[in-house]
Amino acid sequence: MDSMKLSKDKLNSFVAILAEQKQLYMPQAEGETLKYSPVNAKVQPDLVFSNTAVPAKSVVFPQVETLFRYEVEKTDIKMPAGEEERVLLGVRPCDARAMSIVDNLFSWDVDDPYYLGKREKTIVVGLACQKPGVNCFCSSVGGGPASTEGLDVLLTDLGESFLVKPLTEKGEKLCQAAGEIFEEASSDDLNSAEKLHQEAAALISRSIETGGIPEKLPGLWESGIWKEVSNACLGCGICTFLCPTCHCFDIQDEIEGFEGRRCRMWDSCMFGEYTLHTSGHNPRPTRRERTRNRINHKYNYFVQKFDVIACVGCGRCISSCPVNIDIIEILQQVKEAQ
Amino acid sequence: MSEQFQPNVVAFLCNWCSYAGADLAGTSRIKYPHNLNVIRVMCSGRVNPLFVINAFQQGADGVLISGCHPGDCHYMEGNFYARRRFSLMNELLEYVGVEPGRFNMSWVSASEGAKWKDVVAGVVEKAKEAGPFDQFRRNKINW
Amino acid sequence: MCDNANPYVPYMATIEDTWYETLGDRCVKTFKVTLDDAAARDCWSHKPGQCAMVGLLGVGESMFCISCSPTEGDFLRFSIMRAGKNTQALHEQEIGDKITVRGPYGNNFPMDDWKGKHIITIGGGIGQAPLRPIVEYVKANLDQYAGLTMIYGARTSGDLCFKGEFEDMSKRDDLSCHMTIDLEEEGWNYNVGFVPTMLMDVNPSPENAIAITCGPPIMIRFVLENLKKLNFADEQIYTTLENRMKCGFGKCGRCNVGSLYVCKDGPVFSYATLKDVPEAFA
Amino acid sequence: MVDLEKMRTIAKETVSRDDVRYLIGWRQGTYGFRVSPHFMKGPEEAEKLIFSPLCSNNLATYLTLTEKLPVPRGEQPDSRKIAVMVKGCDSRAVVQQLIEKGIERERVFVIGCPCEGVLDLKKVEEKFPGILSPVEVEWSGDKIIFTLPDGVKEVPKGEVLAKKCLSCRYPNPVMSDITLWDEVKSLGDGNYEDVKEMEEKNPQEKWSFWKDKFSSCIRCYSCRNVCPMCYCEDCVLDRLNPQWINRSANISENSAFQLARAFHLAGRCIECGECERVCPVDIPLMALNRKLAKEVREQYEFEPGLDPESKPFQSSYRPNDKEDFIL
């Protein structure tokens, strides 16, 4: 299917069409925090922002998710209702790419029915990034401001209109359903979109050459850099909770009256409690080991298993870190270390 | 609601004074509202602020902490600590929007069966007025 | 688990029998359980060394090794030390109570590859639980193995698990069974001393042998040292690891040692694999 | 006046002492306006140290945050001092840790840096967005001078200073082993106008405000970890048995967590504002802390973190404490 054009004054009707067909998720401000929330057809779309504070992973991998329910002292297990069809609108290419990276993990060996169930029923409509943030480094880890990986449709803001490019079958179907409001895109439109993508890529000011890092990390296991880079770490969960590729979780039981549920929630490898054994022994006793694990997981273990770096360069962990622990800087030190 | 709302009040009573006072009210056949869930603790100073928060989470519409009069504590000073602690707790709860009157503290001695009745009646009345507590009740959110 | 089943949903199981292995604060209780669902029993097949998630609805679940061999019958055994929230709740369960089980998880001891070899198990404390399936498996197929030597120790005689079984085995002359406790005790007729020392005393030959060890980290460290002194090759030494786990099939992310997931790539590792994994003995 | 030369000289001397393990100071961050805590091991690192309006990190946190690993058999525990640079508010954290016996006086060496107020990064980065190269910032009277890539800019203090600094009464360290430069005048009178404003609302208004804020909490526990007063080895939030607060992030558990956190700091919070600064979802945590600080100060005439000899607020009492709310 060819690319089309959506005039900006028809954005509202596009949103309304999407919201009628499926549950629409869009970046919404909760207080001062931008995150993807369910919206109805009447929402006023606002897609002008650098990126959301909480990544789009929260739609397919919510912070808390019921695995099943039961009644206390009984043995029947009740499954949660099936997943609804969803559309995500306005996803930045880095967040979408993160989803396709995390897909590897959740479909590895054993399929994860909750994640994959949501993922299959979700159509991701992305918006090419035109104003990369100061800490964006997506082009260093295999992405880019107009990367299409993980997206079903890519929008590009041409000023007066959006260029709409369906990328997958799911995306095509979605566009066909909204067919009438689109105009034909001219070759000029395609060219100017291409130009905008290149301009955005040129605006990315931070970079790191990641080649060789996965191979080098195992040799730096006992290196002094881990102590060095983790000294200031507070051991909080900001970098992992806000990371679009971090996927580790905890499973807990909760009881309310006579009803109970088993649910899973985001967990962070930066918490001491994460690996703590019941005996009191902790295989990762300090922030040094935890930081080392975090970097290794993203840039070494994940690469060994799935042949892709589990980092999309969205820069959230850098911008949100309260003590300026900077993953680019850590990688730089890894490269320089002997 | 056709029937009048019956609040659920959780009361933490100190073993030595207030629990005995409530007991006395019972043996003296003093009638008082039955909306109370009594939890006996050894001293009002033993009540952890988390008990109060958790009571509200698990469905209490009102909370009462009752201990010995100042100076009468079986452990000499437990109720003095409790007084400081829960005076602040009271302020904090009101500050985030828990209605005044949901959280209460009282001094009831072992011989004050009649006062016990008044305290309970007052607490239940205030909880009734405030209505069901739903600010941060657990209530199976997003189950 | 059965194919196509939701991997997070456990099977219900009934406790058939239960007894204490050791007493005290951190007592060990053994549960013999059977799965309630006939279909689940049909698709369940475990091998020595595998683990399962055992739990209670409303409390939670934890990973335990299955401490029986499939050769023993159509049931599961778990020997559980009372330590945290979950194990405390499990210890309160009686015969007839329902628990949840999912699994089996992880790899297993390569019992088939070891056929014709001399099997040596070296266990300490509750660390004998994952070794017990090997012992039972070899006992059931004794003609296929060159022999079985067991070294098992604990702090006191009261801390020895499966004591009755060991006493029976030590009376047999086709098995070599060595029990030891750390300090002298009245009425104790077996050895006294630490497990690594005991290993040197038994002095097993590395020829055509496989040594499997499990126990407290400090014991494992010295046992490994001593096995090297006895000229065991890295490939002849096996151990089984345990870490905090939540899912059991490589998703939740916390049990990794280096790039290996204990729940998927383990829990059974040969020393040849583990010696290059920096986090393995942390 | 800030004297970086003197600061570095003293840092060199301090870190060279036999009885000092390392020194915690501030260094230029990796980009823009960011500053990072620096753990200085030797005198050669002195040039890295800075002190500017960007140094908002409360370094006293690290005195209690650093994990204490078991000492290997046969070795002696390292009993050398840790030197730490403190602003006025940070010094109160150190004092409060001493009051609570969280640290020992002879294990710390306190270097005081009188401070004219630190910046609110959110305000600054909004004013000067997208700046990557490190920026130098200085105090100059009632102005802040930014040396930006495209020239020097002067901004009135009031526009960029952190809220806590605008009403700060303790800009000078209340305790130190050495003070680096002259004391400065306090900026504010420590009023609680914002708290009073909130108090006047009705319960529905208050709750609708807090409900919004609490529901955005993602439970990263950054506020807990950054707090110099949050150093329990076994935190109630990590415990499973009993589990007072569920791990789920929802309005009920988040409120319980936030109330418990705030209450745990009642009579202990020294108002350094770090919790609010680090919050990735902008919950006004200081509004809770300041409410309790106000009650403690107004009703009990008590202020934490001033006198190392005083008793902790919640483990002391006066027979005539107010009890007008008691039935």
mmCIF file of N, CA, C and O in Angstrom, chain B residues 28-93:
data_model
loop_
_atom_site.group_PDB
_atom_site.id
_atom_site.type_symbol
_atom_site.label_atom_id
_atom_site.label_comp_id
_atom_site.label_asym_id
_atom_site.label_seq_id
_atom_site.Cartn_x
_atom_site.Cartn_y
_atom_site.Cartn_z
ATOM 1 N N SER B 28 -21.383 -3.789 82.520
ATOM 2 C CA SER B 28 -22.381 -2.904 83.148
ATOM 3 C C SER B 28 -23.607 -2.734 82.258
ATOM 4 O O SER B 28 -24.481 -1.928 82.555
ATOM 5 N N ARG B 29 -23.644 -3.486 81.170
ATOM 6 C CA ARG B 29 -24.778 -3.444 80.239
ATOM 7 C C ARG B 29 -25.047 -2.035 79.702
ATOM 8 O O ARG B 29 -26.185 -1.632 79.529
ATOM 9 N N ILE B 30 -23.987 -1.285 79.475
ATOM 10 C CA ILE B 30 -24.167 0.021 78.845
ATOM 11 C C ILE B 30 -24.299 -0.217 77.355
ATOM 12 O O ILE B 30 -23.493 -0.944 76.773
ATOM 13 N N LYS B 31 -25.303 0.341 76.744
ATOM 14 C CA LYS B 31 -25.503 0.117 75.308
ATOM 15 C C LYS B 31 -24.690 1.127 74.505
ATOM 16 O O LYS B 31 -24.733 2.322 74.782
ATOM 17 N N TYR B 32 -23.943 0.649 73.527
ATOM 18 C CA TYR B 32 -23.241 1.569 72.625
ATOM 19 C C TYR B 32 -23.194 0.958 71.234
ATOM 20 O O TYR B 32 -23.416 -0.250 71.082
ATOM 21 N N PRO B 33 -22.915 1.761 70.207
ATOM 22 C CA PRO B 33 -23.005 1.253 68.828
ATOM 23 C C PRO B 33 -22.118 0.027 68.621
ATOM 24 O O PRO B 33 -21.065 -0.103 69.244
ATOM 25 N N HIS B 34 -22.564 -0.846 67.747
ATOM 26 C CA HIS B 34 -21.874 -2.121 67.561
ATOM 27 C C HIS B 34 -20.971 -2.109 66.339
ATOM 28 O O HIS B 34 -20.561 -3.145 65.865
ATOM 29 N N ASN B 35 -20.668 -0.931 65.783
ATOM 30 C CA ASN B 35 -19.890 -0.868 64.541
ATOM 31 C C ASN B 35 -18.395 -1.020 64.767
ATOM 32 O O ASN B 35 -17.585 -0.722 63.902
ATOM 33 N N LEU B 36 -18.032 -1.475 65.954
ATOM 34 C CA LEU B 36 -16.626 -1.439 66.324
ATOM 35 C C LEU B 36 -15.957 -2.787 66.091
ATOM 36 O O LEU B 36 -16.505 -3.831 66.435
ATOM 37 N N ASN B 37 -14.778 -2.789 65.471
ATOM 38 C CA ASN B 37 -13.944 -3.997 65.418
ATOM 39 C C ASN B 37 -12.763 -3.734 66.335
ATOM 40 O O ASN B 37 -11.901 -2.919 66.010
ATOM 41 N N VAL B 38 -12.741 -4.420 67.468
ATOM 42 C CA VAL B 38 -11.720 -4.112 68.466
ATOM 43 C C VAL B 38 -10.490 -4.973 68.237
ATOM 44 O O VAL B 38 -10.582 -6.181 68.015
ATOM 45 N N ILE B 39 -9.335 -4.304 68.247
ATOM 46 C CA ILE B 39 -8.066 -5.016 68.201
ATOM 47 C C ILE B 39 -7.324 -4.666 69.476
ATOM 48 O O ILE B 39 -7.071 -3.494 69.759
ATOM 49 N N ARG B 40 -7.054 -5.670 70.288
ATOM 50 C CA ARG B 40 -6.396 -5.392 71.566
ATOM 51 C C ARG B 40 -4.890 -5.340 71.367
ATOM 52 O O ARG B 40 -4.311 -6.259 70.781
ATOM 53 N N VAL B 41 -4.291 -4.285 71.819
ATOM 54 C CA VAL B 41 -2.830 -4.171 71.782
ATOM 55 C C VAL B 41 -2.354 -3.952 73.202
ATOM 56 O O VAL B 41 -3.133 -3.556 74.082
ATOM 57 N N MET B 42 -1.083 -4.185 73.450
ATOM 58 C CA MET B 42 -0.614 -4.080 74.830
ATOM 59 C C MET B 42 -0.575 -2.632 75.299
ATOM 60 O O MET B 42 -0.716 -2.348 76.480
ATOM 61 N N CYS B 43 -0.375 -1.708 74.381
ATOM 62 C CA CYS B 43 -0.224 -0.313 74.793
ATOM 63 C C CYS B 43 -0.551 0.545 73.577
ATOM 64 O O CYS B 43 -0.296 0.137 72.440
ATOM 65 N N SER B 44 -1.105 1.711 73.790
ATOM 66 C CA SER B 44 -1.377 2.573 72.642
ATOM 67 C C SER B 44 -0.074 2.937 71.931
ATOM 68 O O SER B 44 -0.061 3.214 70.746
ATOM 69 N N GLY B 45 1.032 2.891 72.677
ATOM 70 C CA GLY B 45 2.331 3.172 72.071
ATOM 71 C C GLY B 45 2.794 2.081 71.121
ATOM 72 O O GLY B 45 3.742 2.254 70.379
ATOM 73 N N ARG B 46 2.104 0.934 71.152
ATOM 74 C CA ARG B 46 2.487 -0.166 70.272
ATOM 75 C C ARG B 46 1.864 0.012 68.886
ATOM 76 O O ARG B 46 2.253 -0.660 67.936
ATOM 77 N N VAL B 47 0.895 0.895 68.776
ATOM 78 C CA VAL B 47 0.196 1.025 67.500
ATOM 79 C C VAL B 47 1.118 1.699 66.486
ATOM 80 O O VAL B 47 1.592 2.813 66.692
ATOM 81 N N ASN B 48 1.369 0.970 65.427
ATOM 82 C CA ASN B 48 2.228 1.445 64.363
ATOM 83 C C ASN B 48 1.369 2.295 63.422
ATOM 84 O O ASN B 48 0.240 1.916 63.124
ATOM 85 N N PRO B 49 1.867 3.428 62.964
ATOM 86 C CA PRO B 49 1.080 4.231 62.025
ATOM 87 C C PRO B 49 0.610 3.423 60.814
ATOM 88 O O PRO B 49 -0.445 3.703 60.252
ATOM 89 N N LEU B 50 1.387 2.395 60.448
ATOM 90 C CA LEU B 50 0.977 1.573 59.316
ATOM 91 C C LEU B 50 -0.317 0.814 59.611
ATOM 92 O O LEU B 50 -1.068 0.485 58.705
ATOM 93 N N PHE B 51 -0.567 0.528 60.904
ATOM 94 C CA PHE B 51 -1.819 -0.141 61.259
ATOM 95 C C PHE B 51 -2.989 0.726 60.816
ATOM 96 O O PHE B 51 -3.991 0.237 60.305
ATOM 97 N N VAL B 52 -2.842 2.017 61.064
ATOM 98 C CA VAL B 52 -3.931 2.942 60.750
ATOM 99 C C VAL B 52 -4.124 3.031 59.239
ATOM 100 O O VAL B 52 -5.236 2.901 58.726
ATOM 101 N N ILE B 53 -3.004 3.209 58.527
ATOM 102 C CA ILE B 53 -3.097 3.313 57.072
ATOM 103 C C ILE B 53 -3.695 2.033 56.508
ATOM 104 O O ILE B 53 -4.568 2.043 55.653
ATOM 105 N N ASN B 54 -3.214 0.905 57.045
ATOM 106 C CA ASN B 54 -3.683 -0.378 56.537
ATOM 107 C C ASN B 54 -5.160 -0.600 56.852
ATOM 108 O O ASN B 54 -5.888 -1.165 56.035
ATOM 109 N N ALA B 55 -5.598 -0.154 58.021
ATOM 110 C CA ALA B 55 -7.018 -0.290 58.354
ATOM 111 C C ALA B 55 -7.858 0.449 57.322
ATOM 112 O O ALA B 55 -8.849 -0.078 56.822
ATOM 113 N N PHE B 56 -7.438 1.658 56.976
ATOM 114 C CA PHE B 56 -8.176 2.421 55.965
ATOM 115 C C PHE B 56 -8.124 1.707 54.619
ATOM 116 O O PHE B 56 -9.104 1.656 53.889
ATOM 117 N N GLN B 57 -6.968 1.140 54.291
ATOM 118 C CA GLN B 57 -6.855 0.429 53.006
ATOM 119 C C GLN B 57 -7.804 -0.751 52.953
ATOM 120 O O GLN B 57 -8.365 -1.066 51.919
ATOM 121 N N GLN B 58 -7.948 -1.425 54.093
ATOM 122 C CA GLN B 58 -8.726 -2.658 54.078
ATOM 123 C C GLN B 58 -10.192 -2.448 54.400
ATOM 124 O O GLN B 58 -10.900 -3.405 54.682
ATOM 125 N N GLY B 59 -10.641 -1.225 54.422
ATOM 126 C CA GLY B 59 -12.078 -1.021 54.503
ATOM 127 C C GLY B 59 -12.606 -0.370 55.756
ATOM 128 O O GLY B 59 -13.819 -0.370 55.976
ATOM 129 N N ALA B 60 -11.745 0.194 56.594
ATOM 130 C CA ALA B 60 -12.257 0.908 57.753
ATOM 131 C C ALA B 60 -12.816 2.261 57.311
ATOM 132 O O ALA B 60 -12.247 2.907 56.434
ATOM 133 N N ASP B 61 -13.934 2.654 57.894
ATOM 134 C CA ASP B 61 -14.456 3.997 57.640
ATOM 135 C C ASP B 61 -14.021 4.959 58.740
ATOM 136 O O ASP B 61 -14.146 6.170 58.599
ATOM 137 N N GLY B 62 -13.561 4.393 59.821
ATOM 138 C CA GLY B 62 -13.055 5.211 60.911
ATOM 139 C C GLY B 62 -12.067 4.392 61.722
ATOM 140 O O GLY B 62 -12.118 3.161 61.722
ATOM 141 N N VAL B 63 -11.144 5.064 62.374
ATOM 142 C CA VAL B 63 -10.166 4.377 63.213
ATOM 143 C C VAL B 63 -10.125 5.072 64.555
ATOM 144 O O VAL B 63 -10.183 6.305 64.633
ATOM 145 N N LEU B 64 -10.075 4.276 65.611
ATOM 146 C CA LEU B 64 -9.970 4.826 66.964
ATOM 147 C C LEU B 64 -8.796 4.162 67.659
ATOM 148 O O LEU B 64 -8.641 2.934 67.603
ATOM 149 N N ILE B 65 -7.962 4.994 68.264
ATOM 150 C CA ILE B 65 -6.900 4.453 69.099
ATOM 151 C C ILE B 65 -7.194 4.924 70.508
ATOM 152 O O ILE B 65 -7.444 6.120 70.728
ATOM 153 N N SER B 66 -7.229 4.015 71.453
ATOM 154 C CA SER B 66 -7.555 4.426 72.808
ATOM 155 C C SER B 66 -6.569 3.831 73.795
ATOM 156 O O SER B 66 -6.212 2.654 73.700
ATOM 157 N N GLY B 67 -6.131 4.664 74.715
ATOM 158 C CA GLY B 67 -5.140 4.217 75.692
ATOM 159 C C GLY B 67 -5.428 4.795 77.066
ATOM 160 O O GLY B 67 -6.474 5.399 77.320
ATOM 161 N N CYS B 68 -4.469 4.603 77.969
ATOM 162 C CA CYS B 68 -4.605 5.101 79.336
ATOM 163 C C CYS B 68 -4.465 6.622 79.342
ATOM 164 O O CYS B 68 -3.838 7.201 78.451
ATOM 165 N N HIS B 69 -4.984 7.248 80.367
ATOM 166 C CA HIS B 69 -4.781 8.694 80.518
ATOM 167 C C HIS B 69 -3.288 8.964 80.703
ATOM 168 O O HIS B 69 -2.577 8.137 81.251
ATOM 169 N N PRO B 70 -2.833 10.136 80.250
ATOM 170 C CA PRO B 70 -1.418 10.462 80.431
ATOM 171 C C PRO B 70 -1.028 10.305 81.898
ATOM 172 O O PRO B 70 -1.753 10.746 82.783
ATOM 173 N N GLY B 71 0.090 9.642 82.108
ATOM 174 C CA GLY B 71 0.541 9.421 83.473
ATOM 175 C C GLY B 71 0.104 8.078 84.031
ATOM 176 O O GLY B 71 0.679 7.590 84.999
ATOM 177 N N ASP B 72 -0.907 7.456 83.385
ATOM 178 C CA ASP B 72 -1.391 6.180 83.912
ATOM 179 C C ASP B 72 -0.878 4.983 83.131
ATOM 180 O O ASP B 72 -1.300 3.859 83.363
ATOM 181 N N CYS B 73 0.017 5.215 82.161
ATOM 182 C CA CYS B 73 0.436 4.117 81.284
ATOM 183 C C CYS B 73 1.079 3.001 82.097
ATOM 184 O O CYS B 73 1.905 3.247 82.969
ATOM 185 N N HIS B 74 0.658 1.785 81.789
ATOM 186 C CA HIS B 74 1.222 0.617 82.455
ATOM 187 C C HIS B 74 2.725 0.534 82.218
ATOM 188 O O HIS B 74 3.456 -0.029 83.027
ATOM 189 N N TYR B 75 3.152 1.049 81.088
ATOM 190 C CA TYR B 75 4.584 1.030 80.756
ATOM 191 C C TYR B 75 5.190 2.415 80.961
ATOM 192 O O TYR B 75 6.143 2.784 80.280
ATOM 193 N N MET B 76 4.602 3.199 81.830
ATOM 194 C CA MET B 76 5.067 4.519 82.227
ATOM 195 C C MET B 76 4.849 5.607 81.171
ATOM 196 O O MET B 76 4.320 6.660 81.465
ATOM 197 N N GLU B 77 5.307 5.381 79.936
ATOM 198 C CA GLU B 77 5.307 6.511 79.007
ATOM 199 C C GLU B 77 4.842 6.170 77.598
ATOM 200 O O GLU B 77 4.927 7.002 76.707
ATOM 201 N N GLY B 78 4.328 4.957 77.405
ATOM 202 C CA GLY B 78 3.933 4.539 76.052
ATOM 203 C C GLY B 78 2.924 5.481 75.429
ATOM 204 O O GLY B 78 3.013 5.834 74.254
ATOM 205 N N ASN B 79 1.938 5.922 76.232
ATOM 206 C CA ASN B 79 0.894 6.759 75.643
ATOM 207 C C ASN B 79 1.395 8.165 75.310
ATOM 208 O O ASN B 79 0.833 8.841 74.465
ATOM 209 N N PHE B 80 2.474 8.598 75.962
ATOM 210 C CA PHE B 80 3.040 9.909 75.605
ATOM 211 C C PHE B 80 3.608 9.880 74.188
ATOM 212 O O PHE B 80 3.438 10.814 73.414
ATOM 213 N N TYR B 81 4.303 8.771 73.884
ATOM 214 C CA TYR B 81 4.832 8.637 72.523
ATOM 215 C C TYR B 81 3.683 8.558 71.527
ATOM 216 O O TYR B 81 3.709 9.174 70.469
ATOM 217 N N ALA B 82 2.676 7.751 71.900
ATOM 218 C CA ALA B 82 1.537 7.582 71.000
ATOM 219 C C ALA B 82 0.880 8.931 70.726
ATOM 220 O O ALA B 82 0.485 9.224 69.599
ATOM 221 N N ARG B 83 0.781 9.760 71.756
ATOM 222 C CA ARG B 83 0.112 11.053 71.605
ATOM 223 C C ARG B 83 0.816 11.906 70.560
ATOM 224 O O ARG B 83 0.191 12.491 69.683
ATOM 225 N N ARG B 84 2.146 11.973 70.659
ATOM 226 C CA ARG B 84 2.916 12.742 69.680
ATOM 227 C C ARG B 84 2.723 12.194 68.288
ATOM 228 O O ARG B 84 2.447 12.904 67.325
ATOM 229 N N ARG B 85 2.880 10.879 68.216
ATOM 230 C CA ARG B 85 2.853 10.215 66.921
ATOM 231 C C ARG B 85 1.518 10.455 66.228
ATOM 232 O O ARG B 85 1.461 10.847 65.080
ATOM 233 N N PHE B 86 0.427 10.200 66.945
ATOM 234 C CA PHE B 86 -0.860 10.215 66.267
ATOM 235 C C PHE B 86 -1.447 11.606 66.126
ATOM 236 O O PHE B 86 -2.329 11.824 65.311
ATOM 237 N N SER B 87 -0.928 12.528 66.917
ATOM 238 C CA SER B 87 -1.306 13.909 66.669
ATOM 239 C C SER B 87 -0.814 14.314 65.279
ATOM 240 O O SER B 87 -1.530 14.942 64.494
ATOM 241 N N LEU B 88 0.409 13.896 64.953
ATOM 242 C CA LEU B 88 0.947 14.201 63.622
ATOM 243 C C LEU B 88 0.237 13.397 62.539
ATOM 244 O O LEU B 88 -0.050 13.907 61.458
ATOM 245 N N MET B 89 -0.044 12.148 62.855
ATOM 246 C CA MET B 89 -0.741 11.283 61.890
ATOM 247 C C MET B 89 -2.074 11.919 61.520
ATOM 248 O O MET B 89 -2.470 11.940 60.356
ATOM 249 N N ASN B 90 -2.763 12.412 62.542
ATOM 250 C CA ASN B 90 -4.053 13.052 62.340
ATOM 251 C C ASN B 90 -3.912 14.230 61.376
ATOM 252 O O ASN B 90 -4.669 14.367 60.416
ATOM 253 N N GLU B 91 -2.888 15.043 61.624
ATOM 254 C CA GLU B 91 -2.647 16.200 60.757
ATOM 255 C C GLU B 91 -2.375 15.755 59.326
ATOM 256 O O GLU B 91 -2.890 16.332 58.373
ATOM 257 N N LEU B 92 -1.551 14.723 59.204
ATOM 258 C CA LEU B 92 -1.154 14.265 57.867
ATOM 259 C C LEU B 92 -2.363 13.732 57.100
ATOM 260 O O LEU B 92 -2.560 14.049 55.924
ATOM 261 N N LEU B 93 -3.179 12.930 57.779
ATOM 262 C CA LEU B 93 -4.340 12.357 57.094
ATOM 263 C C LEU B 93 -5.292 13.455 56.640
ATOM 264 O O LEU B 93 -5.808 13.423 55.524
#
